[in-house]
Amino acid sequence: MQKSRFPSMKSLNSTSSGNPELIDETGRNIEFGVNYDLFLHLKAAVFQNNIYNMIKSYRRLDGYKSYLNIGKARISGIEIELGKRFGKFNFNINYTLLDAIDTDSDDPLDYVPSSQLNLFMQVGEFKGFLMNLWGIVVSESQAKIGKKEPFEVINIPKYTLLNCSIEKSIGQFNIFIKIEN
């Protein structure tokens, strides 16, 4: 499938970071996957995205962000998902392994981790309350500062985010409290 992404107004016209010479990014995606839903949910897929004239943001030496088109990029990977419902308890885990490359320079794409793990748990109605827990574990990545060599490469450490919400339905209203990090 072919897709297009147009430059945003900010990436084209911002006084501090705009680049009016940006052109549309186009890409082709192919994905093959299987689903299994009997006593548990299992999904697996392999994919590859080839991107042409990719719009990339980069951090300039003066600290401002700017945009440019890079020639070609490839993002390929494997995604596996497992889910199960136990009465009022719902659980889902998803893992993605990525290989994201600027194929012109053979460098990794900035800010794209090599793997990511997503978790979701929901405890259904308990005394009128619904509780959701979700989180993400992201592997390290890197970013380059500057438009041309020599770049300053910054390593972005792996990180984990955990979130929680508790909801209560009262008639047509839903009251909730959410904690995110």
mmCIF file of C-alpha atoms in Angstrom:
data_model
loop_
_atom_site.group_PDB
_atom_site.id
_atom_site.type_symbol
_atom_site.label_atom_id
_atom_site.label_comp_id
_atom_site.label_asym_id
_atom_site.label_seq_id
_atom_site.Cartn_x
_atom_site.Cartn_y
_atom_site.Cartn_z
ATOM 1 C CA MET A 1 0.000 0.000 0.000
ATOM 2 C CA GLN A 2 1.331 3.458 -0.872
ATOM 3 C CA LYS A 3 0.927 6.350 1.538
ATOM 4 C CA SER A 4 1.804 10.050 1.465
ATOM 5 C CA ARG A 5 2.578 12.497 4.249
ATOM 6 C CA PHE A 6 2.604 16.184 3.550
ATOM 7 C CA PRO A 7 4.861 18.592 5.446
ATOM 8 C CA SER A 8 3.032 20.304 8.312
ATOM 9 C CA MET A 9 2.538 24.079 8.301
ATOM 10 C CA LYS A 10 5.017 24.325 11.197
ATOM 11 C CA SER A 11 7.700 22.295 9.405
ATOM 12 C CA LEU A 12 7.294 24.487 6.308
ATOM 13 C CA ASN A 13 6.750 27.977 7.722
ATOM 14 C CA SER A 14 7.887 28.274 11.344
ATOM 15 C CA THR A 15 10.123 31.331 11.784
ATOM 16 C CA SER A 16 12.509 29.389 14.035
ATOM 17 C CA SER A 17 12.476 25.962 12.404
ATOM 18 C CA GLY A 18 10.602 25.994 9.085
ATOM 19 C CA ASN A 19 11.980 24.679 5.805
ATOM 20 C CA PRO A 20 9.881 25.833 2.808
ATOM 21 C CA GLU A 21 11.811 23.451 0.536
ATOM 22 C CA LEU A 22 10.340 20.297 2.104
ATOM 23 C CA ILE A 23 8.573 17.926 -0.286
ATOM 24 C CA ASP A 24 5.972 15.235 0.366
ATOM 25 C CA GLU A 25 7.091 12.017 2.002
ATOM 26 C CA THR A 26 5.827 8.835 0.335
ATOM 27 C CA GLY A 27 6.012 5.258 1.440
ATOM 28 C CA ARG A 28 5.131 1.699 0.616
ATOM 29 C CA ASN A 29 4.132 -0.782 3.272
ATOM 30 C CA ILE A 30 3.865 -4.544 3.192
ATOM 31 C CA GLU A 31 2.707 -6.617 6.141
ATOM 32 C CA PHE A 32 1.945 -10.288 6.663
ATOM 33 C CA GLY A 33 0.248 -11.488 9.821
ATOM 34 C CA VAL A 34 -1.814 -14.202 11.456
ATOM 35 C CA ASN A 35 -4.501 -14.066 14.171
ATOM 36 C CA TYR A 36 -5.623 -16.839 16.492
ATOM 37 C CA ASP A 37 -8.692 -16.391 18.693
ATOM 38 C CA LEU A 38 -9.921 -19.432 20.548
ATOM 39 C CA PHE A 39 -9.165 -19.645 24.267
ATOM 40 C CA LEU A 40 -6.667 -16.780 23.971
ATOM 41 C CA HIS A 41 -5.862 -14.033 21.495
ATOM 42 C CA LEU A 42 -2.581 -14.405 19.623
ATOM 43 C CA LYS A 43 -1.416 -12.191 16.780
ATOM 44 C CA ALA A 44 1.905 -12.107 14.936
ATOM 45 C CA ALA A 45 3.021 -9.971 12.014
ATOM 46 C CA VAL A 46 6.118 -9.060 10.037
ATOM 47 C CA PHE A 47 6.244 -5.759 8.182
ATOM 48 C CA GLN A 48 8.405 -3.464 6.121
ATOM 49 C CA ASN A 49 7.890 0.227 5.344
ATOM 50 C CA ASN A 50 10.015 1.826 2.625
ATOM 51 C CA ILE A 51 9.879 5.607 2.904
ATOM 52 C CA TYR A 52 11.027 8.050 0.223
ATOM 53 C CA ASN A 53 11.867 11.716 0.938
ATOM 54 C CA MET A 54 11.269 11.054 4.626
ATOM 55 C CA ILE A 55 10.624 14.231 6.613
ATOM 56 C CA LYS A 56 13.076 14.197 9.484
ATOM 57 C CA SER A 57 13.361 16.628 12.361
ATOM 58 C CA TYR A 58 16.781 17.342 13.760
ATOM 59 C CA ARG A 59 18.133 19.457 16.578
ATOM 60 C CA ARG A 60 20.324 22.329 15.389
ATOM 61 C CA LEU A 61 23.433 23.361 17.262
ATOM 62 C CA ASP A 62 21.604 26.502 18.481
ATOM 63 C CA GLY A 63 19.043 24.240 20.197
ATOM 64 C CA TYR A 64 16.158 24.820 17.790
ATOM 65 C CA LYS A 65 14.525 21.978 15.892
ATOM 66 C CA SER A 66 14.422 22.050 12.091
ATOM 67 C CA TYR A 67 13.236 19.762 9.282
ATOM 68 C CA LEU A 68 14.678 18.254 6.125
ATOM 69 C CA ASN A 69 13.971 15.470 3.656
ATOM 70 C CA ILE A 70 16.284 12.482 3.733
ATOM 71 C CA GLY A 71 16.417 10.214 0.686
ATOM 72 C CA LYS A 72 15.217 6.768 1.710
ATOM 73 C CA ALA A 73 14.453 5.040 4.977
ATOM 74 C CA ARG A 74 13.371 1.519 5.856
ATOM 75 C CA ILE A 75 11.477 0.452 8.949
ATOM 76 C CA SER A 76 11.022 -3.294 9.277
ATOM 77 C CA GLY A 77 10.027 -5.443 12.170
ATOM 78 C CA ILE A 78 8.130 -8.172 13.912
ATOM 79 C CA GLU A 79 5.158 -7.671 16.204
ATOM 80 C CA ILE A 80 3.686 -10.263 18.574
ATOM 81 C CA GLU A 81 0.585 -9.800 20.697
ATOM 82 C CA LEU A 82 -0.961 -12.052 23.329
ATOM 83 C CA GLY A 83 -4.221 -11.414 25.156
ATOM 84 C CA LYS A 84 -6.559 -13.278 27.479
ATOM 85 C CA ARG A 85 -9.793 -12.535 29.318
ATOM 86 C CA PHE A 86 -10.451 -14.196 32.680
ATOM 87 C CA GLY A 87 -13.965 -13.243 33.733
ATOM 88 C CA LYS A 88 -13.720 -9.575 34.701
ATOM 89 C CA PHE A 89 -9.953 -9.519 34.188
ATOM 90 C CA ASN A 90 -8.495 -8.612 30.774
ATOM 91 C CA PHE A 91 -4.774 -8.852 29.963
ATOM 92 C CA ASN A 92 -2.835 -7.910 26.818
ATOM 93 C CA ILE A 93 0.897 -7.831 26.062
ATOM 94 C CA ASN A 94 2.493 -6.668 22.823
ATOM 95 C CA TYR A 95 6.146 -6.755 21.748
ATOM 96 C CA THR A 96 7.638 -5.033 18.694
ATOM 97 C CA LEU A 97 11.165 -5.547 17.379
ATOM 98 C CA LEU A 98 12.252 -2.791 14.959
ATOM 99 C CA ASP A 99 15.051 -2.161 12.488
ATOM 100 C CA ALA A 100 14.795 1.489 11.387
ATOM 101 C CA ILE A 101 17.520 2.666 9.000
ATOM 102 C CA ASP A 102 18.264 5.760 6.935
ATOM 103 C CA THR A 103 19.273 3.688 3.890
ATOM 104 C CA ASP A 104 21.216 6.565 2.300
ATOM 105 C CA SER A 105 23.647 6.830 5.236
ATOM 106 C CA ASP A 106 23.081 3.335 6.721
ATOM 107 C CA ASP A 107 22.548 5.013 10.132
ATOM 108 C CA PRO A 108 19.731 4.206 12.561
ATOM 109 C CA LEU A 109 16.766 6.589 12.408
ATOM 110 C CA ASP A 110 16.774 9.119 15.237
ATOM 111 C CA TYR A 111 14.505 8.504 18.233
ATOM 112 C CA VAL A 112 13.373 5.048 17.010
ATOM 113 C CA PRO A 113 14.008 2.289 19.574
ATOM 114 C CA SER A 114 14.974 -1.230 18.528
ATOM 115 C CA SER A 115 12.230 -2.752 20.680
ATOM 116 C CA GLN A 116 9.137 -1.867 22.624
ATOM 117 C CA LEU A 117 6.944 -3.800 25.070
ATOM 118 C CA ASN A 118 3.366 -2.700 25.821
ATOM 119 C CA LEU A 119 1.277 -4.063 28.697
ATOM 120 C CA PHE A 120 -2.417 -3.569 29.452
ATOM 121 C CA MET A 121 -4.532 -4.953 32.294
ATOM 122 C CA GLN A 122 -8.128 -4.200 33.110
ATOM 123 C CA VAL A 123 -10.052 -5.277 36.171
ATOM 124 C CA GLY A 124 -13.742 -5.131 35.296
ATOM 125 C CA GLU A 125 -16.626 -4.052 37.474
ATOM 126 C CA PHE A 126 -15.726 -4.385 41.139
ATOM 127 C CA LYS A 127 -18.175 -2.600 43.415
ATOM 128 C CA GLY A 128 -19.008 -0.337 40.467
ATOM 129 C CA PHE A 129 -15.390 0.558 39.681
ATOM 130 C CA LEU A 130 -13.238 -0.246 36.654
ATOM 131 C CA MET A 131 -9.441 -0.203 36.970
ATOM 132 C CA ASN A 132 -6.948 0.003 34.084
ATOM 133 C CA LEU A 133 -3.192 -0.420 34.294
ATOM 134 C CA TRP A 134 -0.975 0.075 31.277
ATOM 135 C CA GLY A 135 2.668 0.561 30.602
ATOM 136 C CA ILE A 136 5.420 0.613 28.062
ATOM 137 C CA VAL A 137 9.066 -0.427 28.158
ATOM 138 C CA VAL A 138 11.168 1.163 25.409
ATOM 139 C CA SER A 139 14.742 0.228 24.503
ATOM 140 C CA GLU A 140 17.478 2.790 24.070
ATOM 141 C CA SER A 141 17.751 4.853 20.902
ATOM 142 C CA GLN A 142 19.884 7.710 19.646
ATOM 143 C CA ALA A 143 19.607 11.143 18.091
ATOM 144 C CA LYS A 144 22.040 13.263 16.137
ATOM 145 C CA ILE A 145 22.413 16.990 16.727
ATOM 146 C CA GLY A 146 23.230 19.082 13.665
ATOM 147 C CA LYS A 147 22.351 18.952 9.975
ATOM 148 C CA LYS A 148 25.698 17.702 8.651
ATOM 149 C CA GLU A 149 28.724 15.883 9.902
ATOM 150 C CA PRO A 150 30.304 15.985 12.359
ATOM 151 C CA PHE A 151 27.126 15.158 14.304
ATOM 152 C CA GLU A 152 26.954 15.059 18.040
ATOM 153 C CA VAL A 153 25.262 11.733 18.833
ATOM 154 C CA ILE A 154 23.138 11.590 21.962
ATOM 155 C CA ASN A 155 22.178 8.220 23.398
ATOM 156 C CA ILE A 156 18.630 8.120 24.738
ATOM 157 C CA PRO A 157 18.418 5.591 27.580
ATOM 158 C CA LYS A 158 15.757 2.918 27.815
ATOM 159 C CA TYR A 159 12.732 3.900 29.866
ATOM 160 C CA THR A 160 9.543 2.549 31.395
ATOM 161 C CA LEU A 161 6.189 4.289 31.795
ATOM 162 C CA LEU A 162 3.423 2.961 34.048
ATOM 163 C CA ASN A 163 -0.076 4.404 34.153
ATOM 164 C CA CYS A 164 -3.292 3.741 36.058
ATOM 165 C CA SER A 165 -6.911 4.849 35.913
ATOM 166 C CA ILE A 166 -9.952 4.131 38.060
ATOM 167 C CA GLU A 167 -13.423 4.808 36.662
ATOM 168 C CA LYS A 168 -16.926 4.862 38.087
ATOM 169 C CA SER A 169 -20.087 5.081 35.995
ATOM 170 C CA ILE A 170 -22.945 7.069 37.472
ATOM 171 C CA GLY A 171 -25.937 7.090 35.142
ATOM 172 C CA GLN A 172 -24.845 8.718 31.876
ATOM 173 C CA PHE A 173 -21.640 10.079 33.437
ATOM 174 C CA ASN A 174 -18.238 8.521 33.813
ATOM 175 C CA ILE A 175 -16.034 9.852 36.611
ATOM 176 C CA PHE A 176 -12.367 8.913 36.552
ATOM 177 C CA ILE A 177 -8.982 9.566 38.057
ATOM 178 C CA LYS A 178 -5.904 8.946 35.966
ATOM 179 C CA ILE A 179 -2.239 8.818 36.976
ATOM 180 C CA GLU A 180 0.340 8.861 34.188
ATOM 181 C CA ASN A 181 4.076 9.299 34.200
#
